[in-house]
Short mmCIF file of C-alpha atoms in Angstrom, two decimals:
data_model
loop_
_atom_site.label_atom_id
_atom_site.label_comp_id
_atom_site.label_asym_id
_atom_site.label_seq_id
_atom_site.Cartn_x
_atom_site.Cartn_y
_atom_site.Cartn_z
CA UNK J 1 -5.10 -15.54 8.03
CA UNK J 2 -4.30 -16.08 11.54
CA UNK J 3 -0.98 -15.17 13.14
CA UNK J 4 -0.12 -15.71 16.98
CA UNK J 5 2.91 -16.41 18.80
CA UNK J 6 3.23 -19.33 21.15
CA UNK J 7 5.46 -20.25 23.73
CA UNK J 8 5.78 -23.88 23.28
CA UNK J 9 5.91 -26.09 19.93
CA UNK J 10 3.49 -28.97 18.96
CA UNK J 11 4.66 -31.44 16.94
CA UNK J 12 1.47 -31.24 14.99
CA UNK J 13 2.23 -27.92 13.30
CA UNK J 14 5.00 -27.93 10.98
CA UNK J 15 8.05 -26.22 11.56
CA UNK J 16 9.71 -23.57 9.25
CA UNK J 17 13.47 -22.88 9.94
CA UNK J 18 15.52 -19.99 8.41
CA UNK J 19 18.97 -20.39 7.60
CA UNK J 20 22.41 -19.68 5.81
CA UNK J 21 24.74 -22.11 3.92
CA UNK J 22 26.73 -21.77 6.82
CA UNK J 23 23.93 -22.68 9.83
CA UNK J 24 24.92 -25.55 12.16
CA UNK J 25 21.87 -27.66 11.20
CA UNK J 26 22.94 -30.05 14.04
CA UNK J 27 22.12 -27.30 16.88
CA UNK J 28 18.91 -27.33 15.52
CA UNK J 29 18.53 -30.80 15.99
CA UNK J 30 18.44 -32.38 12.70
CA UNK J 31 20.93 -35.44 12.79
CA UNK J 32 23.99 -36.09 10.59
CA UNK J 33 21.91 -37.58 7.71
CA UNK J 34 19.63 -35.01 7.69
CA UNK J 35 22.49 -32.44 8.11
CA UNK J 36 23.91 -34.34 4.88
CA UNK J 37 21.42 -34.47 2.65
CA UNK J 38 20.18 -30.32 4.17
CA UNK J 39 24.24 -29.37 2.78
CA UNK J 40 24.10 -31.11 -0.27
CA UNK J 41 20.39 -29.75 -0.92
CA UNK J 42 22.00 -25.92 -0.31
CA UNK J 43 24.91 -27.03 -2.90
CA UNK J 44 22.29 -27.94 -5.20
CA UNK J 45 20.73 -24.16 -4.86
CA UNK J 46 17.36 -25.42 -3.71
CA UNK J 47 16.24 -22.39 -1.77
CA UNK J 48 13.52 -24.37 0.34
CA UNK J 49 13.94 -28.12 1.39
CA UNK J 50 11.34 -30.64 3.11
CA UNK J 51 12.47 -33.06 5.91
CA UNK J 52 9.78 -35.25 6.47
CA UNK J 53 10.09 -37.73 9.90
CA UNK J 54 6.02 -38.63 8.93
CA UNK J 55 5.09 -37.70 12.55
CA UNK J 56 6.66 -34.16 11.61
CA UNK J 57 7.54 -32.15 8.77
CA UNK J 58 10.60 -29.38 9.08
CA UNK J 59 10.30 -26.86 6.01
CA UNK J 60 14.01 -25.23 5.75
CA UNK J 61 14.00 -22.08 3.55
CA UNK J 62 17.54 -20.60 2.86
CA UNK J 63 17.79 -17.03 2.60
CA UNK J 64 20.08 -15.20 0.40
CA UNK J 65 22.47 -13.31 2.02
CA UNK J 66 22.53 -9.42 0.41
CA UNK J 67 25.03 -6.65 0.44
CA UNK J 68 22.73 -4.42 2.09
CA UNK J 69 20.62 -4.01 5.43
CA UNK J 70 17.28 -3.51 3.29
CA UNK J 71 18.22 -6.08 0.39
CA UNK J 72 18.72 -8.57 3.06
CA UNK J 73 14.90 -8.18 4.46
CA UNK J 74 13.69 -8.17 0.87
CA UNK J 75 15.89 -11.45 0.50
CA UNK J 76 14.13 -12.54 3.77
CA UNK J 77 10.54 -11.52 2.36
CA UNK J 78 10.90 -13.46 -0.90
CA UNK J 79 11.87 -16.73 1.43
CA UNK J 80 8.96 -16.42 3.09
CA UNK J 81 6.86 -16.40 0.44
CA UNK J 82 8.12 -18.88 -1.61
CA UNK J 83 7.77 -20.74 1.89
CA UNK J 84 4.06 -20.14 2.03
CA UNK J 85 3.48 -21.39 -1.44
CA UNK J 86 4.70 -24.67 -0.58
CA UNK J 87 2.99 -24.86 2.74
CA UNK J 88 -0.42 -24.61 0.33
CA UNK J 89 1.00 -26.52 -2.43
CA UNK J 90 1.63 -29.25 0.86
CA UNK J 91 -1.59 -28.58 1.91
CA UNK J 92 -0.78 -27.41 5.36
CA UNK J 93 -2.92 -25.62 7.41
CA UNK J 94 -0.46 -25.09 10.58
CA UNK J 95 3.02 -23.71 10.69
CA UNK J 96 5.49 -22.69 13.36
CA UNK J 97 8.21 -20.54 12.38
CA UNK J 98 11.28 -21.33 14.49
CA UNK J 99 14.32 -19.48 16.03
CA UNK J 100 17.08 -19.99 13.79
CA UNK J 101 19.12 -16.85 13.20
CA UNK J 102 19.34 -15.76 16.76
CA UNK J 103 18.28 -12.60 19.10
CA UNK J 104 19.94 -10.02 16.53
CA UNK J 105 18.03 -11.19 13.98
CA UNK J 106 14.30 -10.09 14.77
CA UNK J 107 13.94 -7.87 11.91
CA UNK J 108 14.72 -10.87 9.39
CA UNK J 109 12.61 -13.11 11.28
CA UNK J 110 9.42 -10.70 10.69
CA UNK J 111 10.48 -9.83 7.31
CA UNK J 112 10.26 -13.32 6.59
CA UNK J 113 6.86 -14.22 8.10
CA UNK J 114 5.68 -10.64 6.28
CA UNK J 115 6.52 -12.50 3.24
CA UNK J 116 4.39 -15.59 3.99
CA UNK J 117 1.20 -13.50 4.81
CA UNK J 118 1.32 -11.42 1.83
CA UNK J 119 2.18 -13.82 -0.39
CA UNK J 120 -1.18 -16.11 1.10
CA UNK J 121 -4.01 -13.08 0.17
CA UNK J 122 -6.22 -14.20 -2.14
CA UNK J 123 -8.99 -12.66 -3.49
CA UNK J 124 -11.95 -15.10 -4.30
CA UNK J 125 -15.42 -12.96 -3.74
CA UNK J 126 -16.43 -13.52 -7.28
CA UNK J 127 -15.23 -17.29 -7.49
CA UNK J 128 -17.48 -20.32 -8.20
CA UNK J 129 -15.79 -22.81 -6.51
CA UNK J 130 -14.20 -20.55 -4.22
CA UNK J 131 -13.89 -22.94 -1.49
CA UNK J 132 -11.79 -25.65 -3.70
CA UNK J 133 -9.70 -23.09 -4.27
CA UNK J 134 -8.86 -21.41 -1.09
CA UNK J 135 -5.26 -22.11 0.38
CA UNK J 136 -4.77 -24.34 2.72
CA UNK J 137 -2.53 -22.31 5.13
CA UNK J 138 -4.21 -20.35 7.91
CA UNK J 139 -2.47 -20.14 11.00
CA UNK J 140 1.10 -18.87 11.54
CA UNK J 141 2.56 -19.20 15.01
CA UNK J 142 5.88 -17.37 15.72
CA UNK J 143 8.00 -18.74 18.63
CA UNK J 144 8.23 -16.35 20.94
CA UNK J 145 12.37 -16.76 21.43
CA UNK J 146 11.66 -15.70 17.49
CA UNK J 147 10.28 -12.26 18.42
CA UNK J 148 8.33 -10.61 20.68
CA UNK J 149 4.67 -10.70 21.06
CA UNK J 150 3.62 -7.01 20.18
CA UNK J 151 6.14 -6.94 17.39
CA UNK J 152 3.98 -9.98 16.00
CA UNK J 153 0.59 -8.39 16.62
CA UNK J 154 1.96 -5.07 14.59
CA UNK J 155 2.99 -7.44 11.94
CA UNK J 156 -0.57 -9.14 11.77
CA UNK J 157 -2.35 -5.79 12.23
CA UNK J 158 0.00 -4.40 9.21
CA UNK J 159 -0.91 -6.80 7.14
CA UNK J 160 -5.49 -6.88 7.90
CA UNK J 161 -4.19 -3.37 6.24
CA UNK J 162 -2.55 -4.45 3.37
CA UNK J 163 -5.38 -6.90 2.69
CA UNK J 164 -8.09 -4.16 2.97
CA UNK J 165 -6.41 -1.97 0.72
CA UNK J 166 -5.69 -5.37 -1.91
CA UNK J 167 -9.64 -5.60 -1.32
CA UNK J 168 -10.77 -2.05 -2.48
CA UNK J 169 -8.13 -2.63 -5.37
CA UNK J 170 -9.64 -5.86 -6.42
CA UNK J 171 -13.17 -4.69 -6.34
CA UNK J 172 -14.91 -3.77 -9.60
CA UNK J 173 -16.85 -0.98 -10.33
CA UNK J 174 -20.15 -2.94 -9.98
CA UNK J 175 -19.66 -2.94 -6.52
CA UNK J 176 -17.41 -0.48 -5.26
CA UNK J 177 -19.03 3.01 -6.77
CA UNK J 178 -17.41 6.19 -4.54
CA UNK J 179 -20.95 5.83 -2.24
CA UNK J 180 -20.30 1.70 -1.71
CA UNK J 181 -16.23 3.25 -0.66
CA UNK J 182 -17.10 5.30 1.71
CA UNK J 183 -19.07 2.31 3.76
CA UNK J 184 -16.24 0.37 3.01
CA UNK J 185 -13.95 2.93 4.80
CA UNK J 186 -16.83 3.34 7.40
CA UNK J 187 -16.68 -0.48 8.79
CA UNK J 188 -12.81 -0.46 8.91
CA UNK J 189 -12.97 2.51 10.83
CA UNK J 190 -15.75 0.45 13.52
CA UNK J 191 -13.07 -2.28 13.17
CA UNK J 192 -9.81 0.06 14.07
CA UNK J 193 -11.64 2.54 16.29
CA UNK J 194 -11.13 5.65 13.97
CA UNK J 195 -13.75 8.47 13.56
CA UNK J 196 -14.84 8.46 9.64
CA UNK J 197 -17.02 11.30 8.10
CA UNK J 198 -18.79 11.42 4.94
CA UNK J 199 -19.62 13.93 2.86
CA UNK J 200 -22.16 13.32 0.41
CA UNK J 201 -22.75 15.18 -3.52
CA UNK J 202 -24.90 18.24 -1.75
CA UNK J 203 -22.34 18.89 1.01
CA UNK J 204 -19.58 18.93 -1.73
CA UNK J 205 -21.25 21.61 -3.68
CA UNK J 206 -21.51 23.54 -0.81
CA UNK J 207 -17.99 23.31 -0.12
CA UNK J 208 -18.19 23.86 -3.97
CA UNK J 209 -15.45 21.40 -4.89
CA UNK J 210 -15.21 22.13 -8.66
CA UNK J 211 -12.46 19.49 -9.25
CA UNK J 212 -14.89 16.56 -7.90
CA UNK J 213 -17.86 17.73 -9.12
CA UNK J 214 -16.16 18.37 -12.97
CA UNK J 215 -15.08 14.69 -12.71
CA UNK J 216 -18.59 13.13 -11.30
CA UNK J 217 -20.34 15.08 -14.16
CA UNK J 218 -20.42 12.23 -16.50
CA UNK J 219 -21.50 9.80 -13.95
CA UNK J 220 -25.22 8.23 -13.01
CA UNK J 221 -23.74 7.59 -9.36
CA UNK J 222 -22.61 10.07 -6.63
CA UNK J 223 -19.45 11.73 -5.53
CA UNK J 224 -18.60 11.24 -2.21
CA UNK J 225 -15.73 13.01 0.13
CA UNK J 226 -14.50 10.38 3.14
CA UNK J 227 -12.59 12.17 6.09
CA UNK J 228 -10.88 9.22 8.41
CA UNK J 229 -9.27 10.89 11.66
CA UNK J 230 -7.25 8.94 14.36
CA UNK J 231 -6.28 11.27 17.03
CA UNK J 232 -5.24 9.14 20.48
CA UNK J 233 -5.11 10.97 23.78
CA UNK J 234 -1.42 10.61 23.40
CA UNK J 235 -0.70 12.27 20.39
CA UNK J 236 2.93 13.54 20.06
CA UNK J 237 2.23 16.05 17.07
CA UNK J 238 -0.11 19.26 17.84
CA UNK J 239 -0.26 19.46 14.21
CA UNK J 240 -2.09 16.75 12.56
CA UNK J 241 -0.48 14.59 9.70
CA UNK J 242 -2.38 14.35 6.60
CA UNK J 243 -2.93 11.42 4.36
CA UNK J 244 -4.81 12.44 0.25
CA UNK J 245 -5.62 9.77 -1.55
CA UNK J 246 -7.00 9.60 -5.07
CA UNK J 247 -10.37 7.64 -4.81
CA UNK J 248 -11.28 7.31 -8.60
CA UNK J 249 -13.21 4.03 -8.07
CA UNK J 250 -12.98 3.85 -11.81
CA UNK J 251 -11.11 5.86 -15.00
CA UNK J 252 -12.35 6.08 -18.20
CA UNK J 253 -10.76 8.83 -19.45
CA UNK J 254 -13.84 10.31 -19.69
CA UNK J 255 -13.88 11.87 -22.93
CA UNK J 256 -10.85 11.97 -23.35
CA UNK J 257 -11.14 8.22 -23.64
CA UNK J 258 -8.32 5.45 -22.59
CA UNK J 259 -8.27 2.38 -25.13
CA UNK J 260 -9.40 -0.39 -23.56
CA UNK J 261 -6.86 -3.20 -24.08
CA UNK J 262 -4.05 -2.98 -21.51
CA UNK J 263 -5.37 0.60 -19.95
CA UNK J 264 -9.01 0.78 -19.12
CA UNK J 265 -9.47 -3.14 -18.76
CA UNK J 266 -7.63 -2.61 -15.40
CA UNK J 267 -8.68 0.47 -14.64
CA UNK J 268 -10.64 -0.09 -11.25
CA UNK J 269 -6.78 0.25 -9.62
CA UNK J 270 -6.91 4.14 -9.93
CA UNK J 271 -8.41 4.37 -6.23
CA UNK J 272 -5.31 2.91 -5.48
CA UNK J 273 -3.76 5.85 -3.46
CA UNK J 274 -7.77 5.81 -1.70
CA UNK J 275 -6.70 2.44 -0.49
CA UNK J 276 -3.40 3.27 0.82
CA UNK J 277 -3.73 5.77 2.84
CA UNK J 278 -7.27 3.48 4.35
CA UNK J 279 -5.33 1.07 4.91
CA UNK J 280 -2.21 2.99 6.44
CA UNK J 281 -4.42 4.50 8.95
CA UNK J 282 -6.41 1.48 9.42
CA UNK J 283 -2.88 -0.05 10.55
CA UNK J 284 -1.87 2.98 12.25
CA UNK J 285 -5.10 2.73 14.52
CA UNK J 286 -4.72 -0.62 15.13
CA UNK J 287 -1.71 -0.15 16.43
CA UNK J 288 -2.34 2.55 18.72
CA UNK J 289 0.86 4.59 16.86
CA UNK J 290 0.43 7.81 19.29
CA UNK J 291 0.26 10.18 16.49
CA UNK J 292 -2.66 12.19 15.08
CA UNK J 293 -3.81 11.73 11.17
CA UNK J 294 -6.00 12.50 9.10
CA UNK J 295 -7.27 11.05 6.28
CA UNK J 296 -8.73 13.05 2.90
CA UNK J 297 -10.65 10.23 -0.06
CA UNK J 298 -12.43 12.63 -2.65
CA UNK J 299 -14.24 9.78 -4.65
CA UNK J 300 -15.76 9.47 -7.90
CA UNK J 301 -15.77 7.34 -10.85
CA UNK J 302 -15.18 9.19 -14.30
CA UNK J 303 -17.14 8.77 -17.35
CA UNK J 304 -18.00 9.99 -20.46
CA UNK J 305 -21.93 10.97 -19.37
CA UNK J 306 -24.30 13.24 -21.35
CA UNK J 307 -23.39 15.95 -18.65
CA UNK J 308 -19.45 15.21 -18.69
CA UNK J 309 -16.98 17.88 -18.44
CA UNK J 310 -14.86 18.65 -21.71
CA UNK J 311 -11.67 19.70 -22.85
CA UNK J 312 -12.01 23.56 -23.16
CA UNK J 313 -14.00 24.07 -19.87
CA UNK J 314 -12.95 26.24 -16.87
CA UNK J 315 -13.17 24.90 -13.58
CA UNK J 316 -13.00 26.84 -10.32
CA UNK J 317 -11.97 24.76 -7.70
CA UNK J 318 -12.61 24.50 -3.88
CA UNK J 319 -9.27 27.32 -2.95
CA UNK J 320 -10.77 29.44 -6.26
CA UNK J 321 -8.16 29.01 -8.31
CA UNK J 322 -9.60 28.71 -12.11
CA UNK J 323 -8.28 25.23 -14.38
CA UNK J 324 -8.37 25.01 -17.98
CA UNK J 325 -9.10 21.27 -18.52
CA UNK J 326 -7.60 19.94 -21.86
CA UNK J 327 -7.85 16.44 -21.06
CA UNK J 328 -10.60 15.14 -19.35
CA UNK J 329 -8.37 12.21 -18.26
CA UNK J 330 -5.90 14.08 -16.21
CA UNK J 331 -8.96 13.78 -13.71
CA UNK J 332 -7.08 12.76 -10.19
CA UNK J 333 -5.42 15.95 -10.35
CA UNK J 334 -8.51 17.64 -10.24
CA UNK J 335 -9.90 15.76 -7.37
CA UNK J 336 -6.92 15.48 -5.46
CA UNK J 337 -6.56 19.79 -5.66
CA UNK J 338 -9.75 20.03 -3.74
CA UNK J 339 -9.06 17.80 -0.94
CA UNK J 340 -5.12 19.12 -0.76
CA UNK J 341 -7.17 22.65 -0.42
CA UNK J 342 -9.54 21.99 1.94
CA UNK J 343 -6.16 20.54 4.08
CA UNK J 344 -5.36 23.98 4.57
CA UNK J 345 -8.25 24.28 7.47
CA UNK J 346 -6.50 21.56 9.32
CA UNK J 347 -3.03 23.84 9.62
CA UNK J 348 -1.57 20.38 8.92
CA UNK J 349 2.21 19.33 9.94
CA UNK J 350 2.75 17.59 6.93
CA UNK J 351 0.37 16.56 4.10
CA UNK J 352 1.27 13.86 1.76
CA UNK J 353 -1.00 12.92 -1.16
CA UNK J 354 -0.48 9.06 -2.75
CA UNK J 355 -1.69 8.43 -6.39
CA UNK J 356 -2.03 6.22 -9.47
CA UNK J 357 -1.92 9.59 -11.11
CA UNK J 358 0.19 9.38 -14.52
CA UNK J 359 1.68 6.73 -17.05
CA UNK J 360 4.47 9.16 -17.29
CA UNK J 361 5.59 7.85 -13.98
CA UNK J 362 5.11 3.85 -15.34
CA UNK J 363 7.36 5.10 -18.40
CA UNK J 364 10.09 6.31 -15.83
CA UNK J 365 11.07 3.42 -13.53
CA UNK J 366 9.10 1.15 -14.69
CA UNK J 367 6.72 -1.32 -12.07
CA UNK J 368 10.23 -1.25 -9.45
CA UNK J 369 8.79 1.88 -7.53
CA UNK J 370 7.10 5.21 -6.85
CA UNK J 371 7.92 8.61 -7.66
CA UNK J 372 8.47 11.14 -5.04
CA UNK J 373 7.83 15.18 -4.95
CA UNK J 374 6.88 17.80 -2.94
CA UNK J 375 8.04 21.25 -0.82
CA UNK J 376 8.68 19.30 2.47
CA UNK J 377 12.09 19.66 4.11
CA UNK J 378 15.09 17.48 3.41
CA UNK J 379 14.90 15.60 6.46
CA UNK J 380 11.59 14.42 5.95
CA UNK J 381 11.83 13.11 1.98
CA UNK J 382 14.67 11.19 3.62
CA UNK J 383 13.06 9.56 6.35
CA UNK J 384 10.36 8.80 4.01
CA UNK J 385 13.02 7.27 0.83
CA UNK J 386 14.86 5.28 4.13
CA UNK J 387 11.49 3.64 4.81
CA UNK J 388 10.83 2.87 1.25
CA UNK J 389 14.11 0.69 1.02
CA UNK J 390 12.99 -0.72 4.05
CA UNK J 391 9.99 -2.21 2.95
CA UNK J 392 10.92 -2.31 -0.94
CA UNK J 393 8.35 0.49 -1.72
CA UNK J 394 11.00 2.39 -3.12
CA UNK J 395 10.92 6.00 -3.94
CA UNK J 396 12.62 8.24 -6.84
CA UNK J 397 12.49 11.94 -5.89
CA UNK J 398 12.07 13.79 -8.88
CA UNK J 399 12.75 17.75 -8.81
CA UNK J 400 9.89 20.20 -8.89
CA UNK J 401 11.85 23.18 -10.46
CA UNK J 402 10.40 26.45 -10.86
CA UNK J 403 10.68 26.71 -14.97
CA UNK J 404 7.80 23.61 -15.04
CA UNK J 405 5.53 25.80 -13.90
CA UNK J 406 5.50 27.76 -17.45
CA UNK J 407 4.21 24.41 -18.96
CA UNK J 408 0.48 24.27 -16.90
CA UNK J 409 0.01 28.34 -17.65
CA UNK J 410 -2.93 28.87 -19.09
CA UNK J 411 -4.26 31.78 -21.58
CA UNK J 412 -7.67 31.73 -20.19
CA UNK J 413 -7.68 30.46 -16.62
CA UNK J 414 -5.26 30.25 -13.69
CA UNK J 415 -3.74 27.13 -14.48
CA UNK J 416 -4.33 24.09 -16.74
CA UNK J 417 -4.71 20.83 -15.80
CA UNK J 418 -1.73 18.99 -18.15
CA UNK J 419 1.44 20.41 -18.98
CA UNK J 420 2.28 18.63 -22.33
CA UNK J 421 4.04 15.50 -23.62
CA UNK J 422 7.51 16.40 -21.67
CA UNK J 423 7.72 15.78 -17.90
CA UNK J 424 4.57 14.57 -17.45
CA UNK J 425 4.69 13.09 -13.70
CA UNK J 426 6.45 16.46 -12.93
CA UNK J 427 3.91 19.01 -14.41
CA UNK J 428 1.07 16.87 -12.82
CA UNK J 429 2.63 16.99 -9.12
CA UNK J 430 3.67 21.31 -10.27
CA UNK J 431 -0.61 21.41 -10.40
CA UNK J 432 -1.20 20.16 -7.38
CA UNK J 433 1.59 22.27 -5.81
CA UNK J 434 -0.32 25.05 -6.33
CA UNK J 435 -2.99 24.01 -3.91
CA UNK J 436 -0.71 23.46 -1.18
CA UNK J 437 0.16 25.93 1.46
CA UNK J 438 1.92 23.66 4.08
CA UNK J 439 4.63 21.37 4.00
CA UNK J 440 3.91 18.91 1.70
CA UNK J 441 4.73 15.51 -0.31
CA UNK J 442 3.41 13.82 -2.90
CA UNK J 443 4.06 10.03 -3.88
CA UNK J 444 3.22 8.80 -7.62
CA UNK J 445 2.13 5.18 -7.18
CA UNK J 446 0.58 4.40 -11.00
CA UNK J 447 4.06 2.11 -11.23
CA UNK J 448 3.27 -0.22 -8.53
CA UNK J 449 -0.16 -0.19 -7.64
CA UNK J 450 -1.57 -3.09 -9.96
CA UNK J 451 0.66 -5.75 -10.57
CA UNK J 452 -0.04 -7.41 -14.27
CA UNK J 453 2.68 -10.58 -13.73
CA UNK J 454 4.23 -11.85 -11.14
CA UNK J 455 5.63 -11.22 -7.79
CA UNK J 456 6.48 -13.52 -4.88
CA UNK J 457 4.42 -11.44 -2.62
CA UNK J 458 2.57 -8.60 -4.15
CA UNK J 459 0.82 -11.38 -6.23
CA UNK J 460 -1.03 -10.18 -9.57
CA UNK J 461 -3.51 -7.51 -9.67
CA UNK J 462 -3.75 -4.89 -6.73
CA UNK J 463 -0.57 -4.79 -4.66
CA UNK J 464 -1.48 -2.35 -1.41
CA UNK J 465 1.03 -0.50 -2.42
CA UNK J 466 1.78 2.31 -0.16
CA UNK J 467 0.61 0.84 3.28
CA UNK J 468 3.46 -0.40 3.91
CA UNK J 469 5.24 2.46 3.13
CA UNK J 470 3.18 4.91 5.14
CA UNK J 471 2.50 2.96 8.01
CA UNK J 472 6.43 2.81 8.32
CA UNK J 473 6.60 6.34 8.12
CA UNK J 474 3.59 7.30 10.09
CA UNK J 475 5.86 4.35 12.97
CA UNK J 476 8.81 6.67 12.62
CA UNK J 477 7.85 10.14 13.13
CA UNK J 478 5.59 8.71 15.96
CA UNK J 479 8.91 7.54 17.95
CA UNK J 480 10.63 10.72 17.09
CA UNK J 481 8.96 11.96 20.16
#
């Protein structure tokens, strides 16, 4: 997908204009029968309508207009995407999105062409006919009186991100094991300019990672641990910001063992907080943000091997701590402890940790957005929950009270790694609290990271959930400076 802006328009691309019910379509050039049939098309509710002059076509999409600031860009988003699906069902390859809604109205304008590219991913590796089925639409050009050139560049950089992570998402087992990940992460890092190091199954046993290497036990293929750093020469934070992401390349259950129909069959999503936080710092280097992160992707797939770990066994992890495992298929919690310890050495501003972790947190709000916990203060949940609205990655905090710690006690070990049927999102984030030693937050993304129906722009199957969402963040706290 190609996305540019221009400063003049050719009548060979054709032109996309935003607008209102109550838009002067005559300023804009269309004449009184086009303004005509334009009203009585926006009376009619049709939310995108064609003028064709057959030496140009003029796609009109009318936005909805919303109660609130972030409902209007969401409004703005879905518009855009519905836009894009007729520019392929059209079969056009060029488009020009014009300046309709005026200098204030930047944020709209981008939120609308974010919309179009997201909505045009496609993921066709594995297809025959590939090719026949490719969309049309490649090339967006963006007016520059629309918005201004770096502002479109972000965009396009922001959404290479969100495409990577849709990638890793999309990618089955048979290809992406934790080893075939960590290249993965190691050519997007030569593509963004950010320093990746991998460690490999020896190195993690000398680190002795007991969490990742209790997981990997069942498995014929590797463990790996991927570090991803991105520290400019113009860093604003002397502490770095740290990104965990939950890099099960594929759940099982282990033996503790999902059912296949409507759990395991789509269970090559639960590296889905791996991919965020890739692609979030992917974005982030792109974009130059002058702020440093780091990135933590302990890797694995889990299985029910000869040498699998059990329910009953003791684990001591990377910070020493001892876990009881009674369910082998409370796994990311056990990977995600180690790398949240091994944070500590960093002396880390802020950590936050993103993953498909429990169903308990699908059961509470449903596919609409993430759940949200940590020990960080006020101010920064907030910033984070503000950015979530923004880009409709929405976050529910949910409280981390002291008496949920009685649930994960264990009579033979430390801790254990589930804390019953009550609460279950809640007792799994009260785990990994106990590996944390910093401010920290952690985001429970099982709710939106695979999509199983429809959506205008996440499409179906893996959304990139969390990109978005962290990039935004990440943009913030990097202009807090």
């Amino acid at each position: 997908m190609i996305l540019q802006s221009i400063a003049k328009v050719t009548t060979e691309s054709t032109s996309i204009y935003i607008g209102y019910a109550n838009t002067n379509w005559q300023s804009l050039g269309f004449n009184a029968p086009e303004t005509r049939y334009i009203t009585e098309q926006i009376k009619n509710e049709n939310p995108l309508i064609s003028i064709n002059r057959y030496d140009s076509l003029s796609l009109i999409a009318i936005a909805k207009v919303a109660k609130t600031n972030t409902q209007n860009l969401e409004a703005h988003r879905i518009a855009g995407a519905e836009t894009s699906k007729q520019l392929n069902l059209l079969k056009i390859k060029t488009a020009t999105l014009q300046n309709t809604l005026g200098s204030d109205k930047t944020a709209e304008s981008l939120a609308f062409a974010e919309g179009m590219l997201l909505a045009n991913y496609q993921f066709l590796k594995y297809k025959k006919d590939a090719a026949k089925e490719k969309n049309s639409f490649e090339t967006l050009n963006i007016h520059l009186n629309t918005a201004k050139e770096n502002k479109v560049t972000e965009l396009l950089h922001l959404t290479e991100a969100v495409y990577a992570a849709r990638n890793l998402v999309n990618e089955p087992l048979s290809y992406l094991t934790a080893e075939q990940m960590s290249e993965e992460i190691q050519l997007l890092g030569k593509i963004a300019d950010f320093k990746v190091k991998v460690f490999n199954k020896k190195k993690i046993q000398q680190l002795k990672m007991g969490g990742l290497l209790a997981v990997n036990a069942g498995s014929q293929d590797p463990p790996t641990f991927s570090i991803l750093e991105w520290k400019p020469k113009n860093a604003s934070n002397k502490q770095p910001i740290i990104l965990v992401g939950k890099g099960v390349v594929y759940d099982t259950g282990g033996l503790s063992l999902k059912p296949t129909a409507n759990s395991m069959d789509f269970m090559k999503c639960d590296m889905g907080g791996a991919a965020a936080v890739i692609g979030a710092i992917y974005a982030a280097a792109k974009n130059k943000l002058p702020l440093h992160i780091i990135g933590l992707v302990p890797a694995t797939d889990n299985r029910p091997g000869e040498n699998a770990y059990v329910p009953g066994d003791v684990i001591t992890m990377h910070s020493g701590l001892t876990v009881e495992v009674l369910n082998t298929d409370a796994e990311g919690r056990m990977i995600l402890a180690d790398a949240l310890s091994y944070a500590q050495q960093y002396d880390p501003e802020l950590v936050i940790d993103i993953a498909t972790l429990t169903g308990s947190a699908v059961m509470a709000i449903g596919s609409q957005g993430m759940l949200l916990m940590g020990n960080a203060d006020e101010n920064t949940k907030q910033n984070i929950k503000t950015v979530g609205y923004q880009v409709h990655e929405r976050l529910v905090e949910m409280p981390l009270w002291e008496e949920y710690n009685e649930q994960i006690k264990s009579d033979i070990a430390d801790i254990k790694n589930v804390g019953g049927k009550t609460a279950g999102a809640i007792t799994a984030a009260m785990f990994l609290q106990n590996f944390t030693k910093y401010p920290w937050l952690h985001i429970d993304a099982a709710s939106m990271a695979w999509n199983h129906g429809k959506h205008p722009y996440q499409l179906k199957n893996g959304t990139g959930a969390g990109v978005r969402l962290l990039y935004g963040f990440l943009k913030n706290r990097a202009n807090q400076e």
